[in-house]
Amino acid sequence: MISVFRQNISLQQKIRPAMNKDNLFLPGLSPVGRHEISARFDGGSLSSDGGVLMLREIEKRLNFAGMLASCLHDERDASRTIHDHATMIRTRMFAIACGYEDCDDLDELRHDPALKIACERLPESGPALASQPTLSRLENTPSWRQLGRMGLALIDLFCDSFGTVPGHIVLDIDDTTDRTYGDQQLCLFNTHAAGYCFQPIHIYDAATGKPVCFLLRPGKRPSGEEAARILRHVIRRIHHNWPRTVITVRGDGHYGTPDVMDLVEQHGCFYIFGLPGNNRLKTLSHPWSEDVAMRRVLRNKRRGVLKAQQGSKDDKVRRFFQIRYGAKSWSKERKVIARVEATKLGSDTRFIVTNMPGRAKHLYEKVYCARGRMENLIKEHKLYTKSDRTSCHRWQANQFRLFLHTGAYWLLLLLRGAAPKHSRFRTATFETIRRTFLKIAVRIEQLKSRIKIALPSVYPQRSMLVVLMGRIKAQSP
């Protein structure tokens, strides 16, 4: 019986040859002008990610991969090693920036000629890049001490990215939900997220959107002690590089804790945080709410539009009040600003606490409310680099992945920043930048003494691509 079964299998293999990557075809294409269409995956040395060559030039100047690799101790036998740590990190970063966030994608992309050139390998005669199992071993290599050194090196990289030392910077700090699916270290059930998750902390420079610090942490709101401990390392490292730079820390209500405010004041920095309301603040703000509501009624009566403009945008009165307030847990009294607003729905009061000088209206509307851009920065990091793809079991591997996605964020940020100032691409999303300048089909031919790259003759952004490459090259060392 077994011999008959084997004979049937061998007969089927002779009648139906095995499908391979070269004879796969794309079915279902309708004829054009009585010409049948035959599409096969046999194009040879082609790539759909020709723009990765620009990322190569950016990474040469940034040296993000070399920075992370320098924090790792390679215990492998050098005589048997094909893929060094820097090349593997570079491979992962370029793949993420091009939209391939899954490590499994490298099983095919390791042969991509454009990606091989970007990783300093010849497109045809050079060895293939690292596969998924090798890259997975790399992600599980760093220890917590090495990850700590990477975090500090990331802050140094942020400081080195400025041509001149700034006199003042604003650091936006916030946390975000990173859903988990499985038995992963540090994941906790979060009622707000309606599931198990991590809650990593992100810190960005408000003016440039440059990343400063990223920390994977359990899926719960950070305590004041934990937030203060993180900010202590960040502020000390920045002052190590820039001793005279004034730092302002900005965050929402759950960062305005006594531990954080005391720490920032001890380091001679400024802060502006949201402040959750309590019974005492509600009592203090009650006369202000009545005053603003009465002003709205009197203003509408004077204009004679009490009923006609009930739902218009002008049917709103906003005022600001400033007091010295000290909660029992605070070490001293601090400046608290109240924004009181009256509309047809009633009165609404919001509080912030700060040690910055200035008028209450300016501090609230121009300084504190500007932190809304932080949400867009987190969105770019999570949505466009897929930094929430933290599916490893060990938290160390997931933290290292967060650094890899931060490297891809740096590459896309600098590529966008290379666009002319008044160009529409200067404010485009990372997805627009990726579709326009990275997803370019190229044919690559390795000759005896040079590599020939053919780009599409029909490409809408040909002039802008030339401008970008020229500006990137001019910034290279």
Coordinates of N, CA, C and O in Angstrom, one line a residue, residues 16-159:
R16 N 2.6 17.2 -13.1 CA 2.4 18.6 -12.7 C 3.7 19.1 -12.1 O 4.0 18.8 -10.9
P17 N 4.5 19.9 -12.9 CA 5.7 20.4 -12.3 C 5.5 21.3 -11.2 O 4.5 22.0 -11.1
A18 N 6.4 21.3 -10.2 CA 6.3 22.2 -9.0 C 6.4 23.6 -9.4 O 7.2 24.0 -10.3
M19 N 5.5 24.4 -8.8 CA 5.5 25.9 -9.0 C 6.7 26.5 -8.2 O 6.9 26.2 -7.1
N20 N 7.4 27.3 -8.9 CA 8.5 28.1 -8.2 C 8.3 29.6 -8.5 O 7.4 30.0 -9.2
K21 N 9.2 30.3 -7.9 CA 9.0 31.8 -8.0 C 9.2 32.3 -9.4 O 8.7 33.4 -9.8
D22 N 9.9 31.6 -10.3 CA 10.2 32.1 -11.6 C 9.0 31.8 -12.6 O 8.8 32.6 -13.5
N23 N 8.2 30.7 -12.4 CA 7.2 30.5 -13.3 C 5.8 30.8 -12.8 O 4.8 30.5 -13.4
L24 N 5.7 31.5 -11.6 CA 4.4 32.0 -11.1 C 4.0 33.1 -12.0 O 4.8 33.9 -12.5
F25 N 2.7 33.1 -12.3 CA 2.1 34.2 -13.2 C 0.9 34.8 -12.5 O 0.4 34.3 -11.6
L26 N 0.6 36.0 -13.0 CA -0.5 36.8 -12.5 C -1.7 36.6 -13.3 O -1.8 37.0 -14.5
P27 N -2.7 35.8 -12.9 CA -3.9 35.5 -13.7 C -5.0 36.6 -13.7 O -4.9 37.5 -12.8
G28 N -5.9 36.5 -14.6 CA -7.1 37.4 -14.6 C -6.9 38.7 -15.3 O -7.8 39.6 -15.1
L29 N -5.9 38.9 -16.0 CA -5.7 40.2 -16.7 C -6.4 40.1 -18.1 O -6.1 39.2 -18.9
S30 N -7.3 41.1 -18.4 CA -8.0 41.1 -19.6 C -7.1 41.6 -20.8 O -6.2 42.4 -20.6
P31 N -7.4 41.1 -22.0 CA -6.6 41.5 -23.2 C -6.8 43.0 -23.5 O -7.8 43.6 -23.1
V32 N -5.8 43.6 -24.2 CA -5.8 45.0 -24.6 C -5.6 45.0 -26.1 O -4.5 44.5 -26.5
G33 N -6.5 45.5 -26.8 CA -6.4 45.6 -28.3 C -6.0 44.3 -28.9 O -5.1 44.2 -29.8
R34 N -6.8 43.2 -28.5 CA -6.6 41.9 -29.0 C -5.3 41.3 -28.7 O -4.9 40.3 -29.3
H35 N -4.6 41.9 -27.8 CA -3.3 41.3 -27.3 C -3.5 40.7 -25.9 O -3.9 41.4 -25.0
E36 N -3.2 39.5 -25.8 CA -3.3 38.9 -24.5 C -2.1 39.4 -23.6 O -1.0 39.8 -24.1
I37 N -2.4 39.4 -22.3 CA -1.4 39.9 -21.3 C -0.9 38.8 -20.5 O -1.6 38.0 -19.9
S38 N 0.5 38.6 -20.5 CA 1.1 37.6 -19.8 C 2.0 38.3 -18.7 O 3.0 39.0 -19.1
A39 N 1.7 38.0 -17.5 CA 2.5 38.7 -16.4 C 3.1 37.6 -15.5 O 2.4 36.7 -15.0
R40 N 4.4 37.6 -15.4 CA 5.1 36.6 -14.6 C 6.1 37.3 -13.7 O 6.6 38.4 -14.0
F41 N 6.5 36.6 -12.6 CA 7.4 37.1 -11.7 C 8.8 36.6 -12.1 O 9.5 35.9 -11.4
D42 N 9.3 37.1 -13.3 CA 10.6 36.7 -13.8 C 11.3 38.0 -14.3 O 12.1 37.9 -15.2
G43 N 11.1 39.1 -13.7 CA 11.7 40.3 -14.1 C 13.2 40.4 -13.8 O 13.9 41.2 -14.3
G44 N 13.7 39.6 -12.9 CA 15.1 39.6 -12.5 C 15.4 40.7 -11.5 O 14.7 40.9 -10.5
S45 N 16.5 41.4 -11.8 CA 17.0 42.3 -10.8 C 16.2 43.7 -10.8 O 16.7 44.7 -11.2
L46 N 15.0 43.6 -10.3 CA 14.1 44.8 -10.1 C 13.8 45.0 -8.7 O 13.9 44.1 -7.8
S47 N 13.4 46.2 -8.3 CA 13.0 46.5 -7.0 C 11.9 47.5 -7.0 O 11.9 48.4 -7.9
S48 N 11.0 47.4 -6.1 CA 9.9 48.4 -6.0 C 10.2 49.4 -4.9 O 9.3 50.3 -4.7
D49 N 11.4 49.4 -4.4 CA 11.7 50.4 -3.3 C 13.0 51.1 -3.7 O 14.0 51.1 -2.9
G50 N 13.1 51.7 -4.8 CA 14.3 52.4 -5.2 C 14.7 53.6 -4.4 O 15.8 53.9 -4.3
G51 N 13.7 54.2 -3.7 CA 14.0 55.3 -2.9 C 14.8 55.0 -1.6 O 15.3 55.9 -0.9
V52 N 15.0 53.7 -1.3 CA 15.8 53.3 -0.2 C 17.2 53.8 -0.3 O 17.9 53.9 0.7
L53 N 17.6 54.0 -1.6 CA 19.0 54.5 -1.8 C 19.2 55.9 -1.2 O 20.3 56.3 -0.8
M54 N 18.1 56.7 -1.1 CA 18.2 58.0 -0.5 C 18.3 57.8 1.0 O 19.1 58.6 1.7
L55 N 17.6 56.9 1.6 CA 17.7 56.6 3.0 C 19.1 56.1 3.4 O 19.6 56.4 4.5
R56 N 19.8 55.5 2.4 CA 21.1 55.0 2.7 C 22.0 56.3 2.9 O 22.9 56.3 3.8
E57 N 21.9 57.3 2.1 CA 22.7 58.5 2.3 C 22.4 59.2 3.6 O 23.2 59.8 4.3
I58 N 21.1 59.2 4.0 CA 20.7 59.8 5.3 C 21.3 59.1 6.4 O 21.8 59.6 7.4
E59 N 21.2 57.7 6.4 CA 21.7 56.9 7.5 C 23.2 57.0 7.6 O 23.8 56.9 8.7
K60 N 23.9 57.2 6.5 CA 25.4 57.4 6.6 C 25.7 58.6 7.4 O 26.7 58.6 8.2
R61 N 24.9 59.7 7.3 CA 25.2 60.9 8.1 C 24.7 60.7 9.5 O 25.3 61.1 10.5
L62 N 23.5 60.0 9.7 CA 22.9 59.9 11.0 C 23.7 58.8 11.8 O 23.8 59.0 13.0
N63 N 24.1 57.7 11.2 CA 24.8 56.6 11.8 C 24.0 56.0 13.0 O 24.5 55.7 14.0
F64 N 22.6 55.9 12.8 CA 21.8 55.3 13.8 C 22.1 53.8 14.1 O 22.2 53.4 15.2
A65 N 22.3 53.1 13.0 CA 22.6 51.7 13.1 C 24.0 51.5 13.8 O 24.1 50.6 14.7
G66 N 25.0 52.2 13.5 CA 26.2 52.1 14.2 C 26.2 52.5 15.6 O 26.8 51.9 16.5
M67 N 25.3 53.4 16.0 CA 25.1 53.9 17.4 C 24.5 52.7 18.2 O 25.0 52.4 19.3
L68 N 23.5 52.1 17.7 CA 22.9 50.9 18.4 C 23.8 49.8 18.5 O 24.0 49.1 19.5
A69 N 24.5 49.5 17.4 CA 25.5 48.3 17.3 C 26.6 48.5 18.3 O 27.1 47.6 18.9
S70 N 27.0 49.8 18.5 CA 28.1 50.0 19.4 C 27.8 49.7 20.9 O 28.7 49.5 21.7
C71 N 26.5 49.6 21.2 CA 26.0 49.3 22.5 C 25.9 47.8 22.8 O 25.7 47.4 23.9
L72 N 26.1 47.0 21.7 CA 26.0 45.6 21.8 C 27.3 44.9 21.8 O 28.3 45.4 21.2
H73 N 27.4 43.8 22.6 CA 28.7 43.1 22.6 C 28.5 41.8 21.8 O 27.6 41.0 22.1
D74 N 29.2 41.7 20.7 CA 29.0 40.6 19.7 C 29.9 39.4 20.2 O 31.1 39.5 20.1
E75 N 29.2 38.4 20.7 CA 30.0 37.2 21.2 C 30.1 36.1 20.2 O 30.6 35.0 20.5
R76 N 29.7 36.4 19.0 CA 29.8 35.3 17.9 C 31.2 35.2 17.4 O 32.0 36.1 17.5
D77 N 31.5 34.1 16.8 CA 32.8 33.8 16.2 C 32.9 34.6 14.9 O 32.1 34.4 14.0
A78 N 33.8 35.5 14.9 CA 34.0 36.4 13.7 C 34.2 35.7 12.4 O 33.8 36.1 11.3
S79 N 35.0 34.6 12.5 CA 35.3 33.8 11.3 C 34.1 33.1 10.7 O 34.1 32.7 9.5
R80 N 33.0 33.0 11.4 CA 31.8 32.3 10.9 C 30.6 33.3 10.8 O 29.5 32.9 10.6
T81 N 30.9 34.5 10.9 CA 29.8 35.6 10.9 C 29.8 36.2 9.6 O 30.8 36.7 9.0
I82 N 28.6 36.2 9.0 CA 28.3 36.9 7.7 C 27.7 38.3 7.9 O 28.0 39.2 7.3
H83 N 26.7 38.3 8.9 CA 26.0 39.6 9.1 C 26.4 40.2 10.4 O 26.1 39.7 11.5
D84 N 27.0 41.4 10.3 CA 27.4 42.1 11.6 C 26.1 42.8 12.1 O 25.1 43.0 11.4
H85 N 26.2 43.2 13.3 CA 25.0 43.8 14.0 C 24.6 45.1 13.3 O 23.4 45.4 13.1
A86 N 25.5 46.0 12.9 CA 25.2 47.2 12.2 C 24.4 47.0 10.9 O 23.4 47.7 10.7
T87 N 24.8 46.0 10.1 CA 24.1 45.7 8.9 C 22.7 45.2 9.1 O 21.8 45.5 8.4
M88 N 22.6 44.3 10.1 CA 21.3 43.8 10.4 C 20.3 44.9 10.9 O 19.1 44.9 10.6
I89 N 20.8 45.8 11.8 CA 20.0 46.9 12.3 C 19.6 47.8 11.1 O 18.5 48.2 11.0
R90 N 20.6 48.0 10.2 CA 20.3 48.9 9.1 C 19.2 48.2 8.2 O 18.3 48.9 7.7
T91 N 19.3 46.9 8.0 CA 18.4 46.2 7.2 C 17.0 46.4 7.7 O 16.0 46.7 7.0
R92 N 16.8 46.2 9.0 CA 15.5 46.3 9.7 C 15.0 47.7 9.6 O 13.8 47.9 9.3
M93 N 15.8 48.7 9.8 CA 15.4 50.1 9.8 C 14.9 50.5 8.4 O 13.8 51.1 8.2
F94 N 15.6 50.1 7.3 CA 15.2 50.4 6.0 C 13.9 49.7 5.6 O 13.1 50.3 4.9
A95 N 13.8 48.5 6.0 CA 12.6 47.7 5.7 C 11.4 48.4 6.4 O 10.3 48.5 5.8
I96 N 11.5 48.8 7.6 CA 10.4 49.4 8.3 C 10.0 50.7 7.7 O 8.9 51.1 7.5
A97 N 11.0 51.5 7.3 CA 10.8 52.8 6.6 C 10.1 52.6 5.3 O 9.3 53.5 4.9
C98 N 10.3 51.5 4.6 CA 9.7 51.3 3.3 C 8.3 50.6 3.5 O 7.7 50.3 2.5
G99 N 7.9 50.4 4.7 CA 6.6 49.8 4.9 C 6.5 48.3 5.2 O 5.5 47.7 5.3
Y100 N 7.7 47.7 5.5 CA 7.7 46.3 5.8 C 8.1 46.1 7.3 O 9.3 45.9 7.6
E101 N 7.1 46.3 8.1 CA 7.4 46.2 9.6 C 7.5 44.8 10.1 O 8.1 44.7 11.2
D102 N 7.1 43.8 9.4 CA 7.2 42.4 9.9 C 8.6 41.9 9.5 O 9.0 42.0 8.4
C103 N 9.2 41.2 10.5 CA 10.5 40.6 10.3 C 10.4 39.5 9.2 O 11.4 39.3 8.5
D104 N 9.2 38.9 9.1 CA 9.1 37.8 8.1 C 9.3 38.3 6.7 O 9.7 37.5 5.8
D105 N 9.0 39.6 6.4 CA 9.2 40.1 5.1 C 10.6 40.0 4.6 O 10.8 40.0 3.4
L106 N 11.6 40.0 5.5 CA 13.0 39.9 5.1 C 13.4 38.6 4.5 O 14.4 38.5 3.9
D107 N 12.6 37.5 4.7 CA 12.9 36.3 4.0 C 12.9 36.4 2.5 O 13.6 35.7 1.8
E108 N 12.1 37.4 2.0 CA 12.1 37.7 0.5 C 12.9 38.9 0.2 O 13.7 38.9 -0.7
L109 N 12.8 39.9 1.1 CA 13.5 41.2 0.8 C 15.0 41.1 0.9 O 15.7 41.9 0.5
R110 N 15.5 40.0 1.6 CA 16.9 39.9 1.7 C 17.6 39.7 0.4 O 18.9 39.9 0.3
H111 N 16.9 39.4 -0.7 CA 17.4 39.4 -2.0 C 17.1 40.6 -2.9 O 17.5 40.6 -4.0
D112 N 16.4 41.6 -2.3 CA 16.1 42.8 -3.0 C 17.4 43.6 -3.4 O 18.2 43.9 -2.5
P113 N 17.6 43.8 -4.7 CA 18.9 44.5 -5.1 C 19.1 45.9 -4.5 O 20.2 46.3 -4.1
A114 N 18.0 46.7 -4.4 CA 18.1 48.0 -3.9 C 18.4 48.0 -2.4 O 19.2 48.8 -1.9
L115 N 17.7 47.1 -1.7 CA 18.0 47.0 -0.2 C 19.4 46.5 0.0 O 20.0 46.9 1.0
K116 N 19.9 45.6 -0.8 CA 21.3 45.1 -0.6 C 22.3 46.3 -0.9 O 23.2 46.4 -0.1
I117 N 22.0 47.1 -1.9 CA 22.9 48.3 -2.1 C 22.9 49.2 -0.9 O 23.9 49.7 -0.4
A118 N 21.7 49.4 -0.3 CA 21.5 50.3 0.8 C 22.3 49.8 2.0 O 22.7 50.6 2.9
C119 N 22.4 48.5 2.1 CA 23.2 47.9 3.2 C 24.6 47.5 2.8 O 25.2 46.6 3.4
E120 N 25.1 48.2 1.8 CA 26.5 48.1 1.4 C 26.9 46.8 0.9 O 28.0 46.3 1.2
R121 N 26.0 46.2 0.1 CA 26.3 44.9 -0.5 C 26.0 45.0 -2.0 O 25.1 45.7 -2.4
L122 N 26.8 44.3 -2.8 CA 26.6 44.3 -4.3 C 25.3 43.6 -4.6 O 24.9 42.6 -4.0
P123 N 24.5 44.2 -5.6 CA 23.2 43.7 -5.8 C 23.1 42.2 -6.3 O 22.1 41.5 -6.1
E124 N 24.1 41.8 -7.1 CA 24.0 40.5 -7.7 C 25.0 39.5 -7.1 O 24.7 38.4 -6.7
S125 N 26.3 39.9 -7.0 CA 27.3 39.0 -6.5 C 27.5 39.1 -5.0 O 28.1 38.2 -4.4
G126 N 26.9 40.1 -4.4 CA 27.0 40.1 -2.9 C 26.1 39.1 -2.2 O 25.1 38.7 -2.7
P127 N 26.5 38.7 -1.0 CA 25.6 37.8 -0.2 C 24.3 38.4 0.1 O 24.1 39.6 0.2
A128 N 23.3 37.5 0.3 CA 22.0 38.0 0.7 C 22.0 38.5 2.1 O 22.9 38.2 2.9
L129 N 21.0 39.4 2.4 CA 20.9 40.0 3.7 C 20.4 38.9 4.8 O 20.1 37.8 4.4
A130 N 20.3 39.3 6.0 CA 19.9 38.4 7.1 C 18.5 38.0 6.9 O 17.6 38.9 6.5
S131 N 18.2 36.8 7.3 CA 16.8 36.3 7.2 C 16.1 36.6 8.5 O 16.7 37.0 9.5
Q132 N 14.8 36.2 8.6 CA 14.0 36.4 9.8 C 14.5 35.8 11.0 O 14.6 36.4 12.1
P133 N 14.9 34.5 11.0 CA 15.5 33.9 12.2 C 16.7 34.6 12.7 O 16.8 34.8 14.0
T134 N 17.6 35.0 11.8 CA 18.8 35.7 12.3 C 18.4 37.1 12.9 O 19.0 37.5 13.9
L135 N 17.5 37.8 12.3 CA 17.1 39.1 12.8 C 16.3 38.9 14.2 O 16.4 39.8 15.0
S136 N 15.6 37.8 14.3 CA 14.9 37.6 15.6 C 15.9 37.3 16.7 O 15.7 37.8 17.8
R137 N 17.0 36.6 16.4 CA 18.0 36.4 17.4 C 18.7 37.8 17.8 O 19.0 38.0 18.9
L138 N 18.8 38.6 16.8 CA 19.4 40.0 17.1 C 18.5 40.7 18.0 O 19.0 41.4 19.0
E139 N 17.2 40.7 17.8 CA 16.2 41.4 18.7 C 16.2 40.9 20.1 O 15.9 41.7 21.0
N140 N 16.6 39.7 20.3 CA 16.6 39.1 21.7 C 18.0 39.2 22.3 O 18.3 38.7 23.4
T141 N 19.0 39.8 21.6 CA 20.4 39.9 22.1 C 20.5 40.9 23.2 O 21.2 40.6 24.2
P142 N 20.0 42.2 23.1 CA 20.4 43.2 24.1 C 19.9 42.9 25.5 O 18.8 42.3 25.7
S143 N 20.7 43.2 26.5 CA 20.4 43.1 27.9 C 19.8 44.4 28.3 O 19.8 45.4 27.6
W144 N 19.3 44.5 29.5 CA 18.7 45.7 30.0 C 19.7 46.8 30.1 O 19.4 48.0 30.0
R145 N 20.9 46.5 30.5 CA 22.0 47.5 30.6 C 22.3 48.1 29.2 O 22.5 49.3 29.1
Q146 N 22.4 47.2 28.2 CA 22.7 47.7 26.9 C 21.6 48.5 26.3 O 21.8 49.5 25.6
L147 N 20.3 48.2 26.7 CA 19.2 49.0 26.3 C 19.2 50.4 26.9 O 18.9 51.4 26.3
G148 N 19.7 50.4 28.2 CA 19.8 51.7 28.8 C 20.9 52.6 28.2 O 20.7 53.8 28.0
R149 N 22.0 52.0 27.7 CA 23.0 52.7 27.0 C 22.5 53.2 25.7 O 22.8 54.3 25.2
M150 N 21.6 52.4 25.0 CA 21.0 52.8 23.8 C 20.1 54.0 24.0 O 20.1 55.0 23.2
G151 N 19.3 54.0 25.1 CA 18.5 55.1 25.4 C 19.2 56.4 25.6 O 18.8 57.5 25.1
L152 N 20.3 56.4 26.3 CA 21.2 57.6 26.5 C 21.8 58.0 25.1 O 21.9 59.2 24.9
A153 N 22.2 57.0 24.3 CA 22.8 57.3 23.0 C 21.8 58.0 22.1 O 22.2 58.8 21.3
L154 N 20.5 57.6 22.3 CA 19.5 58.2 21.5 C 19.3 59.7 21.8 O 19.1 60.5 20.9
I155 N 19.5 60.0 23.1 CA 19.4 61.4 23.5 C 20.6 62.2 23.0 O 20.5 63.3 22.5
D156 N 21.8 61.6 23.0 CA 23.0 62.2 22.4 C 22.8 62.4 20.9 O 23.2 63.5 20.4
L157 N 22.2 61.5 20.2 CA 21.9 61.6 18.8 C 21.0 62.8 18.6 O 21.2 63.6 17.6
F158 N 20.0 63.0 19.4 CA 19.1 64.1 19.3 C 19.9 65.4 19.4 O 19.7 66.4 18.6
C159 N 20.8 65.5 20.4 CA 21.6 66.7 20.6 C 22.5 67.0 19.4 O 22.7 68.1 19.0

